CSV table of C-alpha atoms and ligand atoms in Angstrom, one decimal:
chain,number,residue,atom,x,y,z
A,28,MET,CA,11.1,39.4,11.8
A,29,LYS,CA,7.5,38.6,11.4
A,30,ILE,CA,5.5,36.1,9.3
A,31,VAL,CA,3.3,37.8,6.8
A,32,ARG,CA,1.9,35.0,4.6
A,33,LEU,CA,1.6,31.2,4.4
A,34,LYS,CA,1.1,29.9,0.8
A,35,THR,CA,0.6,26.4,-0.5
A,36,ALA,CA,1.1,24.5,-3.7
A,37,VAL,CA,0.5,20.8,-4.6
A,38,VAL,CA,2.5,19.0,-7.2
A,39,GLU,CA,1.2,15.7,-8.7
A,40,GLY,CA,4.2,13.4,-8.4
A,41,ASN,CA,3.7,9.7,-7.7
A,42,PHE,CA,1.9,11.2,-4.6
A,43,ASP,CA,0.7,14.7,-3.9
A,44,TRP,CA,3.8,16.6,-2.9
A,45,THR,CA,2.4,19.5,-0.8
A,46,PHE,CA,4.5,22.5,-0.3
A,47,VAL,CA,4.1,25.2,2.3
A,48,ARG,CA,5.9,28.6,1.9
A,49,ILE,CA,6.3,30.9,4.9
A,50,GLU,CA,6.8,34.5,3.9
A,51,THR,CA,8.3,37.1,6.3
A,52,ASP,CA,8.5,41.0,6.4
A,53,GLU,CA,12.3,40.7,5.9
A,54,GLY,CA,11.9,39.0,2.6
A,55,ILE,CA,13.2,35.7,3.8
A,56,ARG,CA,10.9,32.7,2.6
A,57,GLY,CA,10.9,29.3,4.1
A,58,LEU,CA,10.0,26.1,2.2
A,59,GLY,CA,8.6,22.9,3.8
A,60,GLU,CA,6.9,19.9,2.5
A,61,CYS,CA,4.0,17.9,4.0
A,62,PHE,CA,2.9,14.3,3.7
A,63,PHE,CA,-0.3,14.0,1.6
A,64,ALA,CA,-3.7,13.9,3.3
A,65,PRO,CA,-7.3,14.5,2.4
A,66,GLY,CA,-8.1,18.2,2.9
A,67,LEU,CA,-4.5,19.0,3.7
A,68,THR,CA,-4.3,22.5,2.1
A,69,SER,CA,-7.5,23.4,3.8
A,70,ILE,CA,-5.9,22.5,7.1
A,71,LEU,CA,-2.8,24.6,6.2
A,72,ARG,CA,-5.0,27.6,5.4
A,73,SER,CA,-6.7,27.2,8.8
A,74,LEU,CA,-3.3,27.5,10.6
A,75,GLU,CA,-2.1,30.5,8.7
A,76,PRO,CA,-3.9,33.0,11.1
A,77,LEU,CA,-2.0,31.5,14.0
A,78,LEU,CA,1.2,32.3,12.5
A,79,ILE,CA,0.7,35.8,11.0
A,80,GLY,CA,2.6,38.4,13.0
A,81,GLU,CA,4.6,35.8,14.8
A,82,ASP,CA,8.5,35.6,14.9
A,83,PRO,CA,9.3,32.6,12.7
A,84,ARG,CA,12.5,31.9,14.7
A,85,ASP,CA,10.4,30.9,17.7
A,86,ILE,CA,10.0,27.4,16.2
A,87,GLN,CA,9.3,25.4,19.4
A,88,ARG,CA,6.8,28.0,20.8
A,89,LEU,CA,4.9,28.1,17.3
A,90,PHE,CA,4.9,24.4,17.2
A,91,ARG,CA,3.3,24.4,20.8
A,92,LYS,CA,0.8,27.2,19.6
A,93,MET,CA,-0.4,25.0,16.7
A,94,GLN,CA,-0.6,22.0,18.8
A,95,LEU,CA,-2.8,23.7,21.3
A,96,ALA,CA,-4.9,25.3,18.7
A,97,THR,CA,-5.7,22.0,17.1
A,98,SER,CA,-5.8,20.0,20.2
A,99,GLY,CA,-9.6,19.7,20.3
A,100,ALA,CA,-9.5,18.3,16.8
A,101,GLY,CA,-6.8,15.8,17.3
A,102,SER,CA,-4.3,16.3,20.0
A,103,VAL,CA,-2.5,13.0,19.9
A,104,ALA,CA,-2.1,12.2,16.3
A,105,GLY,CA,-3.6,12.7,12.8
A,106,ILE,CA,-3.3,14.5,9.6
A,107,VAL,CA,-3.2,17.8,11.3
A,108,TYR,CA,0.4,16.9,12.0
A,109,ASN,CA,1.1,16.4,8.3
A,110,ALA,CA,0.4,20.1,8.0
A,111,ILE,CA,2.3,21.1,11.0
A,112,SER,CA,5.3,19.0,9.9
A,113,GLY,CA,5.6,21.0,6.7
A,114,ILE,CA,5.2,24.3,8.5
A,115,GLU,CA,7.9,23.4,11.1
A,116,ALA,CA,10.4,22.5,8.4
A,117,ALA,CA,9.8,25.8,6.6
A,118,LEU,CA,10.4,27.6,9.9
A,119,TRP,CA,13.8,25.9,10.1
A,120,ASP,CA,14.5,27.0,6.6
A,121,VAL,CA,13.8,30.6,7.6
A,122,LEU,CA,16.0,30.5,10.7
A,123,GLY,CA,18.9,28.8,8.7
A,124,GLN,CA,18.7,31.5,6.2
A,125,TRP,CA,18.5,34.3,8.6
A,126,LEU,CA,21.5,32.9,10.6
A,127,ASP,CA,23.3,31.9,7.3
A,128,VAL,CA,23.9,28.3,8.2
A,129,PRO,CA,22.5,25.0,6.9
A,130,ILE,CA,19.6,23.4,9.0
A,131,TYR,CA,21.9,20.5,10.1
A,132,ARG,CA,24.0,23.1,12.0
A,133,LEU,CA,20.9,24.2,13.9
A,134,LEU,CA,20.1,20.5,14.8
A,135,GLY,CA,23.4,20.2,16.5
A,136,GLY,CA,25.8,19.7,13.6
A,137,LYS,CA,26.7,16.7,11.4
A,138,PHE,CA,27.8,13.1,11.9
A,139,ARG,CA,28.3,12.6,8.2
A,140,ASP,CA,28.7,14.5,4.9
A,141,ARG,CA,26.6,12.3,2.7
A,142,ILE,CA,23.4,10.3,3.4
A,143,ARG,CA,22.9,6.8,2.5
A,144,VAL,CA,19.7,6.4,0.4
A,145,TYR,CA,17.8,3.2,-0.2
A,146,ALA,CA,15.7,2.8,-3.3
A,147,ASP,CA,12.0,1.7,-2.8
A,148,CYS,CA,11.4,-0.8,-5.6
A,149,HIS,CA,7.6,-1.3,-4.9
A,150,GLY,CA,6.6,-4.6,-6.6
A,151,GLY,CA,9.3,-4.9,-9.2
A,152,GLN,CA,7.5,-2.5,-11.5
A,153,ALA,CA,6.8,1.2,-11.6
A,154,LEU,CA,4.5,2.5,-8.8
A,155,GLU,CA,1.4,4.3,-10.3
A,156,SER,CA,0.7,7.7,-9.2
A,157,LEU,CA,-1.7,7.6,-6.3
A,158,ASP,CA,-4.1,10.3,-5.0
A,159,GLU,CA,-4.7,11.3,-1.3
A,160,VAL,CA,-6.9,8.3,-0.7
A,161,LEU,CA,-4.5,6.0,-2.5
A,162,ARG,CA,-6.5,5.5,-5.7
A,163,SER,CA,-4.4,5.2,-8.7
A,164,ARG,CA,-4.6,8.0,-11.4
A,165,HIS,CA,-3.0,8.8,-14.7
A,166,ALA,CA,-0.5,11.6,-13.9
A,167,SER,CA,0.4,13.9,-16.9
A,168,TRP,CA,4.1,12.8,-16.8
A,169,GLU,CA,3.3,8.9,-17.0
A,170,ALA,CA,4.4,7.3,-20.2
A,171,SER,CA,1.4,5.1,-20.7
A,172,LYS,CA,-1.2,6.5,-22.8
A,173,ALA,CA,-3.6,3.5,-22.4
A,174,ALA,CA,-7.0,4.3,-20.8
A,175,HIS,CA,-6.7,4.3,-17.0
A,176,THR,CA,-9.0,2.6,-14.7
A,177,ALA,CA,-8.6,4.0,-11.2
A,178,LYS,CA,-8.1,1.3,-8.5
A,179,ASP,CA,-7.9,1.3,-4.8
A,180,TYR,CA,-4.4,0.5,-3.5
A,181,PHE,CA,-5.7,-1.8,-0.8
A,182,SER,CA,-8.5,-3.5,-2.6
A,183,GLN,CA,-6.3,-6.4,-3.8
A,184,ALA,CA,-9.0,-7.5,-6.3
A,185,GLY,CA,-6.7,-10.3,-7.6
A,186,ASP,CA,-7.4,-9.4,-11.2
A,187,ASP,CA,-3.9,-8.0,-11.9
A,188,LEU,CA,-1.1,-10.4,-13.3
A,189,PRO,CA,0.9,-11.8,-10.5
A,190,SER,CA,4.2,-10.0,-9.7
A,191,SER,CA,7.0,-12.2,-11.1
A,192,PRO,CA,10.4,-13.1,-9.5
A,193,GLU,CA,11.9,-12.0,-12.9
A,194,ASP,CA,10.4,-8.5,-12.4
A,195,TYR,CA,12.0,-8.4,-8.9
A,196,ARG,CA,15.3,-9.6,-10.1
A,197,ARG,CA,15.5,-7.2,-12.9
A,198,ARG,CA,14.5,-4.3,-10.8
A,199,ALA,CA,17.1,-5.2,-8.2
A,200,LEU,CA,19.9,-5.5,-10.7
A,201,ALA,CA,18.9,-2.1,-12.3
A,202,LYS,CA,18.9,-0.3,-8.9
A,203,ARG,CA,22.2,-2.0,-7.9
A,204,ALA,CA,23.7,-0.8,-11.2
A,205,GLU,CA,22.6,2.7,-10.3
A,206,GLY,CA,24.8,2.4,-7.2
A,207,PHE,CA,22.2,1.8,-4.4
A,208,THR,CA,23.5,-0.3,-1.6
A,209,ALA,CA,20.0,-1.0,-0.1
A,210,LEU,CA,16.7,-1.8,-1.7
A,211,LYS,CA,13.1,-2.3,-0.5
A,212,PHE,CA,10.5,-4.4,-2.1
A,213,ASP,CA,6.7,-4.8,-1.3
A,214,LEU,CA,5.4,-8.2,-0.1
A,215,ASP,CA,1.8,-7.4,-0.5
A,216,VAL,CA,1.5,-7.4,-4.4
A,217,PRO,CA,-0.6,-9.1,-7.0
A,218,GLY,CA,-0.3,-12.9,-6.6
A,219,THR,CA,-0.2,-12.8,-2.7
A,220,GLU,CA,-3.9,-12.0,-2.2
A,221,GLY,CA,-5.9,-14.3,0.0
A,222,PRO,CA,-9.5,-15.2,-0.5
A,223,ASP,CA,-10.6,-12.4,1.7
A,224,PRO,CA,-9.1,-8.8,1.3
A,225,TYR,CA,-10.1,-7.7,4.8
A,226,ASN,CA,-9.3,-10.5,7.3
A,227,ARG,CA,-5.5,-10.2,7.4
A,228,VAL,CA,-5.1,-13.9,6.6
A,229,LEU,CA,-2.3,-15.3,4.5
A,230,SER,CA,-2.5,-18.6,2.5
A,231,ASN,CA,0.4,-20.9,1.9
A,232,ARG,CA,0.3,-20.2,-1.8
A,233,ALA,CA,0.8,-16.4,-0.9
A,234,ILE,CA,3.7,-17.2,1.4
A,235,ASP,CA,5.4,-19.3,-1.2
A,236,HIS,CA,5.0,-16.6,-3.8
A,237,MET,CA,6.4,-13.9,-1.4
A,238,VAL,CA,9.4,-16.2,-0.8
A,239,SER,CA,10.1,-16.7,-4.4
A,240,LEU,CA,10.0,-12.9,-5.1
A,241,ILE,CA,12.5,-12.1,-2.3
A,242,GLY,CA,14.5,-15.2,-3.1
A,243,ALA,CA,15.0,-13.9,-6.7
A,244,VAL,CA,16.3,-10.6,-5.3
A,245,TYR,CA,18.6,-12.2,-2.9
A,246,ASP,CA,20.1,-14.5,-5.5
A,247,ALA,CA,20.7,-11.6,-7.9
A,248,VAL,CA,22.2,-8.9,-5.5
A,249,GLY,CA,21.9,-10.3,-1.9
A,250,LYS,CA,25.6,-10.8,-1.3
A,251,ASP,CA,26.5,-7.1,-1.6
A,252,THR,CA,23.2,-5.3,-1.2
A,253,ASP,CA,20.9,-4.8,1.8
A,254,ILE,CA,17.2,-5.9,1.1
A,255,ALA,CA,14.2,-4.6,3.1
A,256,VAL,CA,10.6,-5.8,2.6
A,257,ASP,CA,7.4,-4.0,3.4
A,258,CYS,CA,4.0,-5.5,4.4
A,259,HIS,CA,2.0,-2.3,4.7
A,260,TRP,CA,0.4,-3.4,8.0
A,261,ARG,CA,-1.8,-5.9,6.2
A,262,TYR,CA,-1.5,-9.2,8.1
A,263,ASN,CA,-2.2,-10.9,11.4
A,264,ALA,CA,0.8,-11.6,13.8
A,265,SER,CA,0.8,-15.4,13.5
A,266,ASP,CA,0.6,-15.5,9.7
A,267,VAL,CA,3.3,-12.8,9.2
A,268,VAL,CA,5.5,-14.8,11.5
A,269,LYS,CA,5.2,-17.8,9.1
A,270,VAL,CA,6.3,-15.5,6.2
A,271,ALA,CA,9.1,-13.9,8.2
A,272,ARG,CA,10.6,-17.3,9.3
A,273,GLU,CA,10.8,-18.4,5.6
A,274,LEU,CA,12.6,-15.0,4.8
A,275,GLU,CA,15.2,-15.3,7.5
A,276,LEU,CA,17.7,-17.1,5.3
A,277,PHE,CA,17.8,-13.9,3.1
A,278,ARG,CA,19.1,-12.0,6.1
A,279,LEU,CA,16.9,-9.0,5.5
A,280,LEU,CA,17.8,-5.5,6.5
A,281,TRP,CA,14.4,-5.3,7.9
A,282,LEU,CA,10.8,-6.5,7.7
A,283,GLU,CA,8.5,-3.4,7.6
A,284,ASP,CA,5.0,-3.0,9.1
A,285,PRO,CA,4.1,-6.7,9.5
A,286,VAL,CA,1.0,-5.6,11.6
A,287,PRO,CA,-0.7,-2.4,12.4
A,288,PRO,CA,1.9,-0.2,14.3
A,289,ASN,CA,-0.5,1.0,17.0
A,290,ASN,CA,-0.8,-2.4,18.5
A,291,THR,CA,2.2,-2.7,20.7
A,292,ALA,CA,1.5,-6.4,21.8
A,293,ALA,CA,1.0,-7.7,18.1
A,294,LEU,CA,4.2,-5.9,17.1
A,295,LYS,CA,6.2,-7.3,20.1
A,296,GLU,CA,4.9,-10.8,19.3
A,297,VAL,CA,6.3,-10.7,15.8
A,298,ASN,CA,9.5,-9.0,16.9
A,299,SER,CA,10.2,-11.6,19.5
A,300,LYS,CA,9.4,-14.6,17.3
A,301,VAL,CA,11.4,-13.6,14.3
A,302,ARG,CA,15.1,-13.5,13.7
A,303,LEU,CA,14.8,-10.4,11.3
A,304,PRO,CA,14.8,-6.7,12.4
A,305,ILE,CA,11.1,-5.5,12.5
A,306,ALA,CA,10.7,-1.8,11.4
A,307,THR,CA,7.8,0.5,11.8
A,308,GLY,CA,7.0,4.2,12.3
A,309,GLU,CA,5.7,5.7,9.0
A,310,ASN,CA,2.2,5.9,10.5
A,311,LEU,CA,3.1,7.1,14.0
A,312,PHE,CA,2.9,10.7,15.2
A,313,LEU,CA,4.9,12.7,17.8
A,314,PHE,CA,7.3,11.3,20.4
A,315,GLU,CA,4.4,9.7,22.2
A,316,GLY,CA,3.6,7.6,19.2
A,317,PHE,CA,7.0,5.9,19.4
A,318,GLN,CA,7.6,6.0,23.2
A,319,GLU,CA,5.8,2.7,24.2
A,320,ILE,CA,7.0,0.6,21.2
A,321,ILE,CA,10.6,1.7,21.7
A,322,ALA,CA,10.6,1.3,25.4
A,323,GLN,CA,9.2,-2.3,25.2
A,324,HIS,CA,11.4,-3.2,22.2
A,325,ALA,CA,8.4,-4.1,20.1
A,326,LEU,CA,10.5,-3.2,17.0
A,327,SER,CA,14.2,-3.1,16.1
A,328,ILE,CA,14.4,-0.3,13.5
A,329,VAL,CA,12.5,3.1,13.8
A,330,THR,CA,11.0,4.6,10.5
A,331,PRO,CA,9.4,8.0,11.3
A,332,ASP,CA,8.3,10.1,8.3
A,333,LEU,CA,9.6,13.6,8.8
A,334,GLN,CA,6.8,15.1,6.7
A,335,LYS,CA,4.2,13.6,9.0
A,336,VAL,CA,5.6,12.9,12.5
A,337,GLY,CA,5.4,16.4,13.7
A,338,GLY,CA,8.6,17.9,12.3
A,339,LEU,CA,12.4,17.8,12.6
A,340,SER,CA,12.4,18.6,16.4
A,341,VAL,CA,10.0,15.7,17.0
A,342,ALA,CA,12.0,13.4,14.9
A,343,GLN,CA,15.1,14.3,16.7
A,344,SER,CA,13.4,13.4,20.2
A,345,VAL,CA,12.4,10.0,18.6
A,346,ALA,CA,15.8,9.4,17.4
A,347,GLN,CA,17.5,10.2,20.7
A,348,PHE,CA,15.2,7.8,22.6
A,349,ALA,CA,15.8,5.1,19.9
A,350,ASP,CA,19.5,5.6,20.2
A,351,VAL,CA,19.3,5.1,24.1
A,352,HIS,CA,17.6,1.8,23.2
A,353,THR,CA,20.2,0.9,20.6
A,354,MET,CA,17.8,1.2,17.7
A,355,PRO,CA,18.9,2.5,14.2
A,356,VAL,CA,16.6,5.1,12.5
A,357,ALA,CA,15.7,4.8,8.7
A,358,PRO,CA,13.4,7.5,7.9
A,359,HIS,CA,10.3,6.8,5.6
A,360,ASN,CA,10.1,9.2,2.7
A,361,ILE,CA,7.9,9.5,-0.3
A,362,SER,CA,8.4,13.2,-0.8
A,363,SER,CA,9.9,15.6,-3.6
A,364,PRO,CA,13.5,16.8,-3.1
A,365,VAL,CA,12.2,19.4,-0.7
A,366,GLY,CA,11.1,16.9,1.9
A,367,THR,CA,13.9,14.5,1.0
A,368,LEU,CA,16.5,17.2,1.8
A,369,ALA,CA,14.9,18.3,5.0
A,370,SER,CA,15.1,14.6,6.0
A,371,ALA,CA,18.7,14.6,5.0
A,372,HIS,CA,19.6,17.4,7.3
A,373,PHE,CA,18.0,15.3,10.1
A,374,CYS,CA,19.8,12.1,9.0
A,375,ALA,CA,23.1,14.1,9.2
A,376,ALA,CA,22.5,15.2,12.7
A,377,ILE,CA,21.7,12.0,14.5
A,378,PRO,CA,24.2,9.3,15.5
A,379,ASN,CA,22.0,6.2,14.8
A,380,PHE,CA,21.0,6.9,11.1
A,381,LEU,CA,20.8,3.9,9.0
A,382,ALA,CA,19.3,4.8,5.5
A,383,LEU,CA,16.8,7.3,4.0
A,384,GLU,CA,14.0,6.1,1.6
A,385,PHE,CA,13.8,7.3,-2.0
A,386,HIS,CA,10.4,6.6,-3.5
A,387,ALA,CA,10.3,8.4,-6.8
A,388,SER,CA,12.6,6.6,-9.2
A,389,ASP,CA,9.7,6.6,-11.8
A,390,VAL,CA,9.1,10.3,-11.7
A,391,PRO,CA,11.1,11.9,-14.5
A,392,PHE,CA,11.1,15.5,-13.1
A,393,TRP,CA,11.9,14.8,-9.5
A,394,ASN,CA,15.5,16.4,-9.7
A,395,ASP,CA,14.2,19.4,-11.7
A,396,LEU,CA,11.9,20.6,-8.8
A,397,VAL,CA,14.6,22.2,-6.9
A,398,GLU,CA,17.6,24.6,-7.7
A,399,GLY,CA,20.8,25.2,-5.8
A,400,MET,CA,22.5,21.9,-5.7
A,401,PRO,CA,24.4,19.7,-8.3
A,402,LYS,CA,22.2,17.1,-10.0
A,403,PRO,CA,21.4,14.3,-9.7
A,404,LEU,CA,20.7,14.9,-6.1
A,405,ILE,CA,21.1,11.2,-5.4
A,406,ASN,CA,24.5,10.0,-6.8
A,407,ARG,CA,25.4,6.3,-6.6
A,408,GLY,CA,23.0,5.8,-3.7
A,409,PHE,CA,23.9,8.9,-1.6
A,410,ILE,CA,22.8,12.5,-1.1
A,411,ALA,CA,25.5,15.0,-0.5
A,412,LEU,CA,24.6,17.3,2.4
A,413,PRO,CA,23.3,20.7,1.2
A,414,LYS,CA,25.9,23.4,2.0
A,415,LYS,CA,23.7,26.5,1.5
A,416,PRO,CA,21.9,28.2,4.4
A,417,GLY,CA,18.6,26.8,5.5
A,418,LEU,CA,17.3,24.0,3.5
A,419,GLY,CA,19.9,24.6,0.9
A,420,VAL,CA,17.6,24.6,-2.1
A,421,THR,CA,14.8,26.6,-3.6
A,422,LEU,CA,11.7,25.3,-5.5
A,423,ASN,CA,11.8,25.7,-9.3
A,424,GLU,CA,8.4,27.1,-9.6
A,425,GLU,CA,8.3,26.9,-13.4
A,426,VAL,CA,8.7,23.1,-13.2
A,427,ALA,CA,6.4,22.8,-10.2
A,428,ARG,CA,3.6,24.8,-12.0
A,429,ARG,CA,3.9,22.4,-14.9
A,430,TYR,CA,2.9,19.4,-12.7
A,431,ALA,CA,0.7,21.3,-10.3
A,432,ARG,CA,-2.5,19.4,-9.2
A,433,ARG,CA,-5.5,21.0,-10.8
A,434,GLY,CA,-8.0,22.6,-8.4
A,435,GLU,CA,-5.4,23.4,-5.8
A,436,PRO,CA,-3.9,26.9,-5.2
A,437,PHE,CA,-0.4,27.4,-6.5
A,438,PHE,CA,1.2,29.8,-4.0
A,439,GLU,CA,-1.8,32.1,-4.4
B,12,MG,MG1,6.2,1.2,4.3
């Protein structure tokens, strides 16, 4: 079997869901999804000639071939691995279909038949659609028809209405009613801005507001629901410790990305001073990105993103190393059902799986993007493991085309 083509398409969800399709001379087509990035489909097009004529079943060798070919441009990390991650997943889909077995079989078989999913609740309200540099946009499927002013996600201008404990409480009760047993809320929301958006410093007023938001969630659902919170690597170590200590009484599932994840010492400082599990990983690449922080126990819960970290094999090596260090794995995930189900195969095949993220509650066509499994894909907070060969679903191209990002090729 030989690869004859690589095609891409981008769907405008709440993020750019970027699909890669590997086509073979035997008619088998593999589907993968990449984490968004500036210039991503251009990178994918650059990788295509490396794959043409190759046997798609040689997954590990093709990974190494792409890694070597791009090594001068970014051998240790970076968005080239967003592209490689999607390609690698598509190769697993080809191999699974060729062998007539689901991907989780190829990863060593399953520990579980259904995958626990946690709902990302953002700041208590719907997350706007964001482009590849995290600027808000008005996507075609969004209900609001009001004129949209694009904003930078990280600007924190302080001119938005503060997030309210009541919003957090309502969102928590709604997601709990849908059956989710774990929820995640953001701490870096309107009302928590300091006087300077760049210096990583938190005020007491911001800390009090954060505690009131998470307290509202805990009072509403905290007895029977796990609660995680996310800081998006915004703060300095000593200030985020102040927040975390106040949040200890809510017995959080985890505190995510308190400080930039590539500073092991800062992460370790927070992890050692706080009686809450510290989670990080969505911005780390390859096994090497995790090796030091796991070995030094600078974190407690590992959160790789399967559409970015380098692929399913890389994620397996991270999970095995984390397991040796008794750390659970809770994959980050902002993808369409394509990436979510690839992650689900991985989650089934590792012993130390905790929960998989779902970030698209507000996207009305999320379930409609794939065919081949009963809907809704997430039922009472769990995804049933796909039973069909390979990934287990195909893309509904009619739906995908309806929401395709303008200016991007659509499998052309
Ligand atoms: Mg996060």
